[in-house]
Amino acid sequence: MSDPAIHLDAPNIGRLEKERVCAAIDSGYVSTFGPLVGEFERQFAAVAGVSRAVATSSGTAALHVALHVLGVGPGDEVILPATTFAASLHAVMHAGACPVIVDVDPATWCLSPEAVKAAISPRTRAVMPVHLYGNVCDMPAIMAIAQAAGIYVVEDATEALGASIAGRQAGTFGDIGCYSFNGNKLITTGAGGMLVARSSAILDRVNYLINQANPREGMEGFLEVGFNYRMPNLNAALGMAQLERFSGFLKLKKEFHGIYRESLGAGASGRLQGVYPDADPSWWFTAAVFGSAAEALTVAGGLKARGIPSRKLFRPLHGFPYAGSFRRGSCAAAEMLYERGLCLPSSTLNSQADIAFVCKVIMEALAPKVEKC
């Protein structure tokens, strides 16, 4: 009997999604103008617990335009964690600002409030906390530091739809929050993002700029440079179908994490992310850190031998050839996570039995090998 097919982060797309996308095609609205974009924005806002949201072509686009509308640019510094996907860094660089890369909390793997406080300088204009793998940053602490320093907070919640702390959704603490609907996210629009903000004026400005700064009615000619960052109607159709299944996906992600935690948590060689008080992560991805780089390699090899995919945690941002000079201080925790960490199968195409099987294979790989006489 062959081992079950296990998926790392594949999207869960079925009949409902196909029906909605085909209906959008039949309507003739396939590009950046269509009724479904606004409806998707409204439905997402309800899920996030905010009054309004603006859809974008990607999570990276949301992060970039967020910094742009806040006036972050050349001469400014933006603090962000060393452990995150490169898009966080790229958005800062696209804005023309200088990234300041700091370490993460070794327990939660999220942006360290202490590191943020130590990195603030007269040039600091914003901080970008990243809710890594759906685990929530210590937003009360980060907000207090930012408010005391008079700097903006742009939340990178691209991996954290459905996560919350003290009952408040990740992405809704800062001045602006950004989400992603890439193919591997908890819900997908194929490619796409969403932006929420404290200020309705900010959202008005974003909505204007992402449509190429297309002149308002009664105005002639383009008055400023805009962006082609609007979400197409087809993507919104897919997203609306995915939102109908969102609660089920979120439930599965949490169940998977519970199975992993039971097998790989306290007392085992592997360990999972810690959680701040009052936090309720979405666990978009479950990842584990092992006792050494060699042990992580052994586990990855054991999984691969059974046809089970895994992936290293994000390379620290200062490890990229164009970003080494942006590091501010030691990033020992981020470097340890990359050396010893593995992302484990978390796709909602898997079942609880699949995840239990993954745990079994991991524990077998970690078991001491007894040589035969």
Coordinates of N, CA and C in Angstrom, one line a residue, residues 179-284:
Y179 N -3.0 42.3 3.4 CA -3.3 40.8 3.3 C -2.9 40.3 1.9
S180 N -2.7 39.0 1.9 CA -2.4 38.4 0.6 C -3.3 37.2 0.3
F181 N -3.6 37.1 -1.0 CA -4.4 35.9 -1.4 C -3.7 35.1 -2.5
N182 N -2.4 35.0 -2.3 CA -1.6 34.2 -3.2 C -2.1 32.8 -3.2
G183 N -1.7 32.0 -4.2 CA -2.2 30.6 -4.3 C -2.0 29.7 -3.1
N184 N -1.0 30.0 -2.3 CA -0.8 29.1 -1.1 C -1.4 29.7 0.2
K185 N -2.1 30.8 0.1 CA -2.6 31.4 1.4 C -3.9 30.7 1.8
L186 N -4.4 31.1 3.0 CA -5.5 30.4 3.6 C -6.7 30.5 2.7
I187 N -7.0 31.6 2.0 CA -7.9 31.7 0.9 C -7.1 32.3 -0.2
T188 N -7.5 32.0 -1.5 CA -6.7 32.5 -2.6 C -7.7 33.2 -3.6
T189 N -7.1 34.2 -4.3 CA -7.8 34.8 -5.5 C -6.9 34.5 -6.7
G190 N -6.0 33.6 -6.6 CA -5.0 33.3 -7.6 C -3.8 34.2 -7.4
A191 N -4.0 35.5 -7.5 CA -3.1 36.5 -7.1 C -3.9 37.7 -6.6
G192 N -3.5 38.3 -5.5 CA -4.3 39.4 -5.0 C -4.0 39.8 -3.6
G193 N -4.5 40.9 -3.2 CA -4.2 41.4 -1.8 C -5.4 42.2 -1.4
M194 N -5.3 42.7 -0.2 CA -6.3 43.6 0.4 C -5.6 44.5 1.4
L195 N -6.2 45.7 1.5 CA -5.7 46.7 2.4 C -6.8 47.3 3.3
V196 N -6.5 47.4 4.6 CA -7.5 48.0 5.5 C -6.7 49.2 6.2
A197 N -7.4 50.1 6.7 CA -6.8 51.3 7.3 C -7.7 51.9 8.4
R198 N -7.0 52.6 9.3 CA -7.8 53.4 10.3 C -8.6 54.5 9.7
S199 N -8.1 55.1 8.7 CA -8.6 56.3 8.1 C -9.3 56.1 6.8
S200 N -10.5 56.5 6.7 CA -11.3 56.4 5.4 C -10.6 57.2 4.3
A201 N -9.9 58.3 4.7 CA -9.2 59.2 3.7 C -8.1 58.4 3.1
I202 N -7.4 57.6 3.9 CA -6.3 56.8 3.4 C -6.8 55.8 2.4
L203 N -7.9 55.2 2.7 CA -8.5 54.2 1.7 C -9.0 54.9 0.5
D204 N -9.5 56.1 0.6 CA -9.9 56.8 -0.6 C -8.7 57.1 -1.5
R205 N -7.6 57.5 -0.9 CA -6.3 57.8 -1.6 C -5.8 56.5 -2.2
V206 N -5.8 55.4 -1.5 CA -5.3 54.1 -2.1 C -6.1 53.7 -3.3
N207 N -7.4 53.8 -3.1 CA -8.3 53.4 -4.2 C -8.1 54.2 -5.5
Y208 N -7.8 55.5 -5.3 CA -7.5 56.4 -6.4 C -6.2 56.0 -7.1
L209 N -5.1 55.8 -6.3 CA -3.8 55.6 -6.8 C -3.7 54.2 -7.5
I210 N -4.3 53.2 -7.0 CA -4.2 51.9 -7.6 C -4.9 51.7 -8.9
N211 N -5.7 52.7 -9.3 CA -6.3 52.7 -10.6 C -5.6 53.7 -11.5
Q212 N -4.3 53.7 -11.4 CA -3.5 54.6 -12.3 C -3.7 56.0 -12.0
A213 N -4.2 56.3 -10.8 CA -4.5 57.7 -10.4 C -5.4 58.3 -11.5
N214 N -6.4 57.5 -11.9 CA -7.3 57.9 -13.0 C -8.1 59.1 -12.5
P215 N -8.2 60.2 -13.3 CA -8.8 61.4 -12.9 C -10.3 61.1 -12.5
R216 N -10.7 61.8 -11.4 CA -12.1 61.8 -11.0 C -13.0 62.5 -12.0
E217 N -14.3 62.2 -11.9 CA -15.2 62.8 -12.9 C -15.1 64.3 -12.8
G218 N -15.1 64.9 -14.0 CA -15.0 66.4 -14.1 C -13.6 66.9 -14.2
M219 N -12.6 66.0 -14.1 CA -11.2 66.4 -14.2 C -10.6 65.9 -15.5
E220 N -9.7 66.6 -16.0 CA -9.1 66.3 -17.3 C -7.6 66.0 -17.1
G221 N -7.2 64.9 -17.7 CA -5.8 64.5 -17.7 C -5.3 63.9 -16.3
F222 N -4.3 63.2 -16.4 CA -3.7 62.6 -15.2 C -2.8 63.6 -14.4
L223 N -3.1 63.8 -13.2 CA -2.4 64.8 -12.4 C -1.2 64.3 -11.6
E224 N -1.1 63.0 -11.5 CA 0.0 62.4 -10.7 C 0.2 61.0 -11.2
V225 N 1.4 60.4 -10.8 CA 1.7 59.1 -11.2 C 1.0 58.1 -10.3
G226 N 0.3 57.1 -10.9 CA -0.4 56.1 -10.1 C 0.2 54.7 -10.3
F227 N -0.6 53.7 -9.9 CA -0.1 52.3 -10.0 C -1.2 51.5 -10.6
N228 N -0.8 50.4 -11.3 CA -1.8 49.5 -11.8 C -1.9 48.3 -10.8
Y229 N -2.5 48.6 -9.7 CA -2.5 47.6 -8.6 C -3.9 47.2 -8.3
R230 N -4.9 47.4 -9.2 CA -6.3 47.0 -8.9 C -6.5 45.5 -9.1
M231 N -7.3 44.9 -8.3 CA -7.7 43.5 -8.5 C -8.7 43.3 -9.6
P232 N -8.4 42.3 -10.5 CA -9.4 42.1 -11.6 C -10.7 41.4 -11.1
N233 N -11.7 41.5 -11.8 CA -13.0 40.9 -11.5 C -12.9 39.4 -11.4
L234 N -12.2 38.8 -12.2 CA -12.1 37.3 -12.2 C -11.5 36.8 -10.9
N235 N -10.5 37.6 -10.4 CA -9.8 37.2 -9.1 C -10.8 37.4 -8.0
A236 N -11.6 38.4 -8.0 CA -12.6 38.7 -7.0 C -13.7 37.5 -7.0
A237 N -14.0 37.0 -8.1 CA -15.0 35.9 -8.2 C -14.4 34.7 -7.4
L238 N -13.2 34.4 -7.7 CA -12.5 33.3 -7.0 C -12.5 33.5 -5.5
G239 N -12.1 34.8 -5.1 CA -12.0 35.1 -3.7 C -13.4 35.0 -3.0
M240 N -14.5 35.4 -3.6 CA -15.8 35.3 -3.0 C -16.1 33.9 -2.7
A241 N -15.8 33.0 -3.6 CA -16.1 31.6 -3.4 C -15.2 31.0 -2.3
Q242 N -14.0 31.5 -2.2 CA -13.1 31.0 -1.1 C -13.6 31.5 0.2
L243 N -14.1 32.8 0.3 CA -14.6 33.3 1.5 C -15.7 32.5 2.1
E244 N -16.5 31.9 1.2 CA -17.6 31.0 1.7 C -17.1 29.8 2.4
R245 N -15.9 29.4 2.1 CA -15.3 28.2 2.7 C -14.2 28.6 3.7
F246 N -14.1 29.9 4.0 CA -13.0 30.4 4.9 C -13.1 29.7 6.3
S247 N -14.2 29.7 6.9 CA -14.3 29.2 8.3 C -13.9 27.7 8.3
G248 N -14.3 27.0 7.3 CA -13.8 25.6 7.3 C -12.3 25.4 7.1
F249 N -11.8 26.2 6.3 CA -10.3 26.2 6.1 C -9.6 26.6 7.4
L250 N -10.1 27.6 8.0 CA -9.4 28.1 9.3 C -9.5 27.0 10.4
K251 N -10.6 26.3 10.5 CA -10.8 25.2 11.4 C -9.8 24.1 11.2
L252 N -9.7 23.8 9.9 CA -8.7 22.7 9.6 C -7.3 23.1 9.9
K253 N -6.9 24.3 9.6 CA -5.5 24.8 9.9 C -5.2 24.7 11.4
K254 N -6.2 25.0 12.2 CA -6.0 25.0 13.6 C -6.0 23.5 14.1
E255 N -6.8 22.7 13.5 CA -6.8 21.3 13.9 C -5.4 20.6 13.5
F256 N -4.9 21.0 12.3 CA -3.6 20.4 11.9 C -2.5 20.9 12.9
H257 N -2.6 22.1 13.3 CA -1.5 22.6 14.2 C -1.6 21.9 15.5
G258 N -2.8 21.6 16.0 CA -3.0 20.9 17.2 C -2.4 19.5 17.2
I259 N -2.5 18.8 16.1 CA -1.9 17.5 15.9 C -0.4 17.6 15.9
Y260 N 0.1 18.6 15.2 CA 1.6 18.8 15.2 C 2.1 19.1 16.6
R261 N 1.3 20.0 17.3 CA 1.8 20.4 18.7 C 1.8 19.2 19.6
E262 N 0.8 18.4 19.5 CA 0.7 17.2 20.4 C 1.9 16.3 20.2
S263 N 2.3 16.1 18.9 CA 3.4 15.2 18.6 C 4.8 15.9 18.8
L264 N 4.9 17.2 18.4 CA 6.2 17.8 18.3 C 6.5 18.9 19.3
G265 N 5.6 19.1 20.2 CA 5.7 20.2 21.2 C 6.6 19.8 22.3
A266 N 6.2 20.2 23.5 CA 7.1 20.1 24.7 C 7.6 18.6 24.9
G267 N 8.9 18.5 25.1 CA 9.4 17.2 25.4 C 9.9 16.4 24.2
A268 N 9.6 17.0 23.0 CA 10.1 16.3 21.7 C 11.2 17.1 21.2
S269 N 11.9 16.5 20.3 CA 13.1 17.2 19.7 C 12.7 18.4 18.9
G270 N 11.5 18.3 18.2 CA 11.1 19.5 17.5 C 10.3 20.4 18.4
R271 N 10.2 21.7 18.0 CA 9.3 22.6 18.7 C 8.6 23.6 17.8
L272 N 7.4 24.0 18.2 CA 6.6 24.9 17.4 C 6.7 26.3 17.9
Q273 N 6.1 27.3 17.1 CA 6.1 28.7 17.6 C 5.4 28.8 18.9
G274 N 5.9 29.7 19.7 CA 5.2 30.1 20.9 C 4.2 31.2 20.6
V275 N 3.3 31.4 21.5 CA 2.1 32.3 21.3 C 2.1 33.3 22.4
Y276 N 1.8 34.6 22.0 CA 1.7 35.7 23.0 C 0.4 35.5 23.7
P277 N 0.2 36.0 24.9 CA -1.0 36.0 25.7 C -2.2 36.6 24.9
D278 N -3.3 36.0 24.9 CA -4.6 36.4 24.3 C -4.5 36.3 22.8
A279 N -3.5 35.7 22.2 CA -3.4 35.5 20.8 C -4.1 34.2 20.3
D280 N -4.7 34.3 19.2 CA -5.4 33.2 18.5 C -4.9 33.1 17.1
P281 N -3.7 32.4 16.9 CA -3.2 32.4 15.5 C -4.1 31.6 14.5
S282 N -3.9 31.9 13.3 CA -4.6 31.2 12.2 C -3.8 29.9 11.7
W283 N -2.5 29.9 12.0 CA -1.7 28.8 11.6 C -1.8 28.5 10.1
W284 N -1.6 29.5 9.3 CA -1.5 29.3 7.9 C -0.5 28.2 7.6

